[in-house]
Amino acid sequence: LGLALCTSSLCAVSGATFLYHDYCVIGAGPAGLQAAYFLQRAGRDYIVFERSHAPGSFFALYPRHRKLISINKQYTGKSNSEFNLRHDWNSLLSHDRRLLFRRYSRDFFPNADTMVRYLEDFASLLKLRVQYNAAIIHVTLEKNEQAWNGHYFLLTDQDRKNYKCSSLLVAAGMWVPNVVNFPGSEYVEGYETVSINPEDFTGQTVLILGRGNSAFETAENILGVTNFIHMVSRSRVRLSWATHYVGDLRAINNGLLDTYQLKSLDGLLEGDLEDLAIVKDKKGKLHITLRFYLENRNISTGIDSITLPQDELDNFATRAPYDRVIRCLGWKFDFSIYNRSLRMMPGKGNIKKYPQIKPSYESRGTRGLFVLGTASHSVDFRKSAGGFIHGFRYTTRAVHRLLENRHHGVPWPSTVYPITQLTNSIIKRVNEASGLYQMFGVLADIILLRENATAFEYLEEYPIGVLAELEMQAGRKARNGLFVIIMEYGRNFSGADKDVFYYNRAVGEAQHAWQSNFLHPVIYYYKHLPTEREMRLHPPDWPLPRPNAIHHIVEDFLTDWTAPNAHILPLRRFLENCLGTDLRNFFAESCFLFAFTHQKLPPSCQQGYVRMQGLLGSQELRQHAVQAGLLQDYTHTDFPGDRPPDSHHGSQEHLMRDHGIPLRPLQHLVKAKDE
Amino acid sequence: MPAQKDRWVSSFVFLLFCVSSIPQCGSASLQQEQSPQHYFSGLEAGKTSLAFFSPSVSPGAQPFLEHIESSAEALQDYGVSVVKVNCPKEDVSRYCGKENALRKAFLFSALLFNEVKYVETLADLENIENVLKGKSNMVFAYVPATGTAEHRAVMEAAFVYGTIHQFVLTTEAALLKATSHDDPDVSSAWLLFCHCQQVTEPAQACRRTALAQPLTLLSIHRHLKLMGAPLVTEVAEDPEKISTVHLQLGLPLVFILSQKETYEADRRTAEFVAWQLLGKAGVALLSRDLVELNVLQRSNVALKTPEEGMPIQYLVLEDTDEVITLVEDKNKVKQIQEDEQEEEEEEDEDEKENNNQDIQDDQVVEAVSRDKKRELPLEQILVLTEENFHSSLSEAARTVVLFYATWEAVSLAVLRSYSEVAAHLQGTPGVLLSRVNCWDWPGLCSQENVTQFPTLRIYQEGQQSVTYGGMWGTEELSSFILLSQVSSPLKLATMDEAEGYLRGEFPSELSSHHHPSLLGVFSSATSKAREAFEEAGNILSGHVRMGMYFEEDALALSQKYSVSPPALLLARSGGRSVEGIALSGHSVQDMVQMIRYELLDIFPEITVPNLPQYLQLGKPFLILFSAGDISQVESKEMLKLATGRPHQTFVVCWLNLKKTPVGYGILRTYFSTTPPLPLLLWVNLHAGGQVFKFPSEQSITELNILSWLERLQAGLEIPSSTLSEEDWKPPLPAYDFLQMMEPSVPELSPHPGATPAQHPPKNPGGDTAGGDSAAREEPSQEGTAEEVGAPGRGLRGTAPRLAARDKQGRRHSEL
């Protein structure tokens, strides 16, 4: 190591030359470019490696039939750009308004070529530093005490060029096709190569392995020209509108379900693919049999000697021979390029296609290695949107913020507000924030209370999985209690086998908000930051440990949570009771009265009126408040000791504290989703 | 008490229904066996007996029966005979036949036969009623089943009141339905007091008063006591001192104020009201001729509540319904309060509690939502968007931008004032009023660093924008926008300009603007003070009219007002008086502070907008409340007091109740009524909060006040009132969702002691300024309308309705 010679960005270690960057990003797909954008904006030293000559090489090939199933909503009736991102599943985050996907395509489900073009523009317009035609084929570690994480990452590309980085962001995606091996699997065509020309399937009988969107998309394409299509997979079909998970079968692809249930020859079967075997007869037809029939047999003796299931069970479902078998089983992460020392391990169970990572998106095996994009979906697999552009664009930003804090001492961005803005700040966010909405249950807004609860600090879109480590990860103090704001579906609402259209599924009354089923904001209050142990032991089905208090804002048909009585009022009551204070707004006149009659003032008078920012209010408004019994009109009190005849209300004081009961406004009329 | 009880016991007839399996037990010597017919005919004679009914076929021994047998001897000592009534198989009469109903019979103990008559039909009841008319009153009770707690309560009440009123009992649901108006709940007990004693005509029906509370011994006792009280009490003494059964039982007392001339009519009214309020409140007839009342002649009703120390309310009411509403609402509210205290988690109360919780109690939010249908005149105000924001700013010399959010009540309230500003300033050249809805354009707002709504900013080409930090009122906003037209401080070039400036004539844009002018005079040498002044001018821009003169003849100008540069010249009221203030090496902060201080009036009229400026001084207030303008004399004396000592330790000020009527609210809080005006008060706003009242018999002169103040400082005066020290707690509890979700949450909290902060601490009662206890009793009539009619509820769709009915079992489960 004595030979090590380092200049600012060029290191030569024992003969090999390393190009050094603080951050290396593998992959210039959506996640890699998104990470690059944030690194660039923060002025960090980074490089992106892309094996292809252009960004988004996955989208250049997939989906094979070229129709993206991520929605591209042109119109929402709103100009709020943040809100509109809730219904834009394709754009990446940037300050550049040219880079909104709706400027690229008018299709609700755009063509994949548009995505490629968009990514190219994103990289070039923002001048992101991407090294194309650089396929990283090996990653290893170099121990070094000076390094940020105790080691450097050494990367080698296909030309044996070497790179060295302090932090490695893996945004390589999931591109290795899942393959099953069974006798006869050599007759199976892969999704990645199968013809997409329907004419090639005319009059054929097709078996499709798999039950994901790619399988259904393939079926959809040839539905009209085939004799029939059968589809086989291990588990039953999961419909995204029942599971509220965008990765499950989307309605746009489910034409085959329609024809199956409407008795049009197509069909679905459940069975373990591992037990399957395929034999080819002389005419080239493919017969389905089971692996155990083939055991102890010599296949080469020809089809006639092989027992087929229908020989024993003459109504065996897939007894008809197939012309083609197509495999559409999805993709997995490429684990092959990482040296063993990085301990990049596959997850367990249904997330084995993903590398193991922590809720902070850092690899479980290697400090300083973060997994971004689709490959990071193990955190919220089958729950939220972390495996999709409209989800991981936010988690990538969260990772960037964690890195800024860890490596550059830049704490998580936050805004400090006076406590009077507490209700407002929450209402603003739950109504427009797209990160909370897309990454429901994963990213949360955090409100850290300052001492005596006179002010608070607002942190946006923090990963709740690392809530216990907030002080360390975000660089912000949480000494005086905190609120966590997340979005949730009803606890028992979503699921592959759930009826999501049952009668009376929508809750309209604020007092029953906790039974809301559709996505709605939930606010958790903790007097203390939950510990890691509490996080581990949180109740099943709860995203977070048991709070000191909880509030649900009742689900809303329009996802517009600004109704003064149904949404804002219960929220205020919740916040008031958590803080033990009165968060009502008062007109200057009321504050004036309080100033002369109370030694203490409510926060809105204290932070507004007393600081000469009182709300005088127009004549009409004061009139309304008087009519509502919330403000007393003293102008007509001419007689000492007398009260106005219409008032057996007692002093204004009483009303202030106890609110004369106004007419329940009829704007209260509540929707129900099924009406 | 036990002795008394014994006395009662001896006169009782115990009737025991004992059907289920009482065995045919041998032949106890004292036991008589009778047939049912025989037994009942014997009862009429009023003989004391304990009877039990036995079906003739009896399967098996009962320990219970043995008890009866063994007690038979003892009971005979009290003159009670034990009778066994054999029920023949074919007998289907009430006691023998109803096997099912009577199977429970041995659960309850005894029926007091003499005092309590059992009826089965309406005819029975009417018969008893007819017999009683003109003689005594009747208590009629329905219990869903015998042997229940309610039944026992009725029996025990009969024990005590049986000699006074006739008790009648039934378990027949049909009878209950026949006697009550609306559809009664047959599963709960019900008690009627029938006023038969006063009935003179046999055809006349007995008035009935139902017991509103659940049947308990206590509630019956209370009810009977109230029924026994005189209908209308005549009062001829100070109503504050009066005490009646009603007040003692925690019920309000309504006074009907009467005069000699209208006595008969008033009496009738009082009786009418008393009947309506029977059991809910007492009614008294108060003769104004006999009692000196310091209340308005128009007042016709007074209300005294049972709470200690609550003043009597005198009211002017239109009709008797209002009186009834007044009382009934009060009770309703009070009941909620009691229930809350007992923390009974009854569904009903839950409902009521929730009804309060979802009622808007934020005056600003409520006012704005009531006003939302009105279309605001916003044509004069340009709508800015992300697209046109920057181009629009460059179009006008000065652009005023209001950043608001359409869902945020305070900013909508300000938008209303802003529209009035626009009307005000219409035609003012060079000023463009505009607005940005941050709900539509969050990117623009965060780019402009607007984090709170509302924010008002003035953008000027080539200069830093100025953010408004004053009162959100039309006048204040207009003044700010007008003042911002000229730079602050304004550089004055000539002596003429400077003089014109002090007179308020220069610059012409501000000539219509009547605010004190402040002129900084500097010799060119004193550049440091000038820089600080310029900086202070930036800070105070839009709030204070500031000019600056540093020409060669600055010295001459300042000397005219007997100061030397650097100095401030302060011209109030159009330059008629100019004050010279010497400046000595100040920091910017000090300069701002000093300017603000100098601008304060010596003897200001306190108004809603200007109070905060004087509050900031942190001094006690010596404040003169006046019904209108203050008289010359008082003004002079007060001014003398204010100017007498230059660095006063208190603020001398006055309040014009005509201009600031909320002052009446202050006085009412201090004195509960408005004392004679003018009224001089010492208010310790910042320390201790005591309020002292200057003796009204003394005239307001500097000397009198000073000697009074001395006595105050020496602690020789007693405060008339003290400002409430109460914290501003949550006005109402929140929905406790955690508790509702609880069944599904295993308790894993590491803070087992930490209860969720959902229940606000109860405010201590008896708070003078109006704590919860007093205040909750002030519902408005809309509240009742809502409860009864609740038209809004029906519109709420089926899902919520279902949810409201069946909170627990509502969840969908198809599997």
Short mmCIF file of N, CA, C and O in Angstrom, two decimals, chain B residues 293-326:
data_model
loop_
_atom_site.label_atom_id
_atom_site.label_comp_id
_atom_site.label_asym_id
_atom_site.label_seq_id
_atom_site.Cartn_x
_atom_site.Cartn_y
_atom_site.Cartn_z
N LEU B 293 -85.75 45.59 42.86
CA LEU B 293 -84.88 44.87 41.93
C LEU B 293 -84.12 45.87 41.07
O LEU B 293 -84.72 46.78 40.50
N ASN B 294 -82.83 45.65 41.02
CA ASN B 294 -82.01 46.55 40.23
C ASN B 294 -81.86 45.98 38.81
O ASN B 294 -80.76 45.75 38.34
N VAL B 295 -82.97 45.73 38.20
CA VAL B 295 -82.90 45.19 36.85
C VAL B 295 -83.83 45.97 35.94
O VAL B 295 -84.67 46.75 36.38
N LEU B 296 -83.66 45.68 34.69
CA LEU B 296 -84.41 46.39 33.67
C LEU B 296 -85.91 46.19 33.85
O LEU B 296 -86.38 45.11 34.20
N GLN B 297 -86.64 47.23 33.57
CA GLN B 297 -88.10 47.16 33.73
C GLN B 297 -88.69 46.09 32.80
O GLN B 297 -89.67 45.45 33.13
N ARG B 298 -88.06 45.92 31.65
CA ARG B 298 -88.58 45.00 30.67
C ARG B 298 -88.45 43.53 31.08
O ARG B 298 -89.18 42.68 30.60
N SER B 299 -87.47 43.25 31.93
CA SER B 299 -87.23 41.86 32.31
C SER B 299 -88.49 41.26 32.89
O SER B 299 -89.19 41.88 33.66
N ASN B 300 -88.78 40.03 32.48
CA ASN B 300 -89.99 39.41 33.01
C ASN B 300 -89.73 38.05 33.62
O ASN B 300 -90.58 37.48 34.28
N VAL B 301 -88.54 37.53 33.38
CA VAL B 301 -88.22 36.20 33.90
C VAL B 301 -86.83 36.25 34.50
O VAL B 301 -85.97 36.98 34.02
N ALA B 302 -86.64 35.50 35.57
CA ALA B 302 -85.30 35.37 36.13
C ALA B 302 -85.02 33.90 36.34
O ALA B 302 -85.94 33.10 36.52
N LEU B 303 -83.76 33.58 36.28
CA LEU B 303 -83.39 32.18 36.44
C LEU B 303 -82.30 32.07 37.50
O LEU B 303 -81.27 32.73 37.41
N LYS B 304 -82.56 31.24 38.48
CA LYS B 304 -81.55 31.00 39.51
C LYS B 304 -81.12 29.55 39.38
O LYS B 304 -81.95 28.64 39.37
N THR B 305 -79.82 29.36 39.25
CA THR B 305 -79.32 28.00 39.11
C THR B 305 -78.83 27.52 40.47
O THR B 305 -78.46 28.33 41.32
N PRO B 306 -78.81 26.22 40.68
CA PRO B 306 -78.47 25.71 42.02
C PRO B 306 -77.00 25.93 42.38
O PRO B 306 -76.65 25.81 43.55
N GLU B 307 -76.14 26.21 41.38
CA GLU B 307 -74.72 26.36 41.69
C GLU B 307 -74.52 27.54 42.64
O GLU B 307 -75.12 28.59 42.48
N GLU B 308 -73.66 27.31 43.57
CA GLU B 308 -73.31 28.37 44.52
C GLU B 308 -72.67 29.52 43.77
O GLU B 308 -71.86 29.33 42.87
N GLY B 309 -73.06 30.70 44.15
CA GLY B 309 -72.36 31.88 43.67
C GLY B 309 -72.69 32.28 42.24
O GLY B 309 -72.12 33.23 41.72
N MET B 310 -73.58 31.55 41.60
CA MET B 310 -73.95 31.96 40.25
C MET B 310 -74.98 33.08 40.36
O MET B 310 -75.99 32.93 41.06
N PRO B 311 -74.75 34.19 39.72
CA PRO B 311 -75.72 35.27 39.83
C PRO B 311 -77.02 34.89 39.12
O PRO B 311 -77.02 34.10 38.18
N ILE B 312 -78.08 35.49 39.56
CA ILE B 312 -79.37 35.27 38.91
C ILE B 312 -79.37 35.97 37.55
O ILE B 312 -78.87 37.08 37.42
N GLN B 313 -79.88 35.27 36.55
CA GLN B 313 -79.98 35.90 35.24
C GLN B 313 -81.37 36.48 35.05
O GLN B 313 -82.36 35.80 35.30
N TYR B 314 -81.39 37.72 34.63
CA TYR B 314 -82.69 38.35 34.35
C TYR B 314 -82.85 38.42 32.85
O TYR B 314 -81.94 38.82 32.13
N LEU B 315 -83.99 38.02 32.39
CA LEU B 315 -84.17 37.88 30.95
C LEU B 315 -85.47 38.53 30.51
O LEU B 315 -86.40 38.71 31.31
N VAL B 316 -85.48 38.83 29.24
CA VAL B 316 -86.73 39.30 28.65
C VAL B 316 -87.14 38.22 27.65
O VAL B 316 -86.47 38.00 26.66
N LEU B 317 -88.21 37.53 27.96
CA LEU B 317 -88.61 36.42 27.10
C LEU B 317 -89.98 36.72 26.49
O LEU B 317 -90.80 37.41 27.08
N GLU B 318 -90.17 36.15 25.34
CA GLU B 318 -91.37 36.46 24.57
C GLU B 318 -92.55 35.60 24.99
O GLU B 318 -93.65 36.07 25.17
N ASP B 319 -92.31 34.31 25.09
CA ASP B 319 -93.44 33.46 25.48
C ASP B 319 -92.96 32.34 26.40
O ASP B 319 -91.76 32.18 26.63
N THR B 320 -93.93 31.58 26.86
CA THR B 320 -93.60 30.58 27.87
C THR B 320 -92.74 29.47 27.31
O THR B 320 -91.98 28.84 28.04
N ASP B 321 -92.86 29.24 26.03
CA ASP B 321 -92.01 28.21 25.43
C ASP B 321 -90.54 28.51 25.67
O ASP B 321 -89.73 27.61 25.88
N GLU B 322 -90.23 29.78 25.59
CA GLU B 322 -88.83 30.16 25.79
C GLU B 322 -88.37 29.82 27.19
O GLU B 322 -87.23 29.42 27.41
N VAL B 323 -89.28 30.00 28.14
CA VAL B 323 -88.92 29.67 29.52
C VAL B 323 -88.62 28.19 29.61
O VAL B 323 -87.63 27.76 30.22
N ILE B 324 -89.47 27.44 28.96
CA ILE B 324 -89.32 25.98 29.07
C ILE B 324 -88.05 25.52 28.37
O ILE B 324 -87.28 24.73 28.90
N THR B 325 -87.82 26.08 27.19
CA THR B 325 -86.59 25.73 26.48
C THR B 325 -85.37 26.07 27.33
O THR B 325 -84.44 25.29 27.42
N LEU B 326 -85.44 27.22 27.92
CA LEU B 326 -84.34 27.69 28.75
C LEU B 326 -83.98 26.64 29.79
O LEU B 326 -82.83 26.27 29.96
#
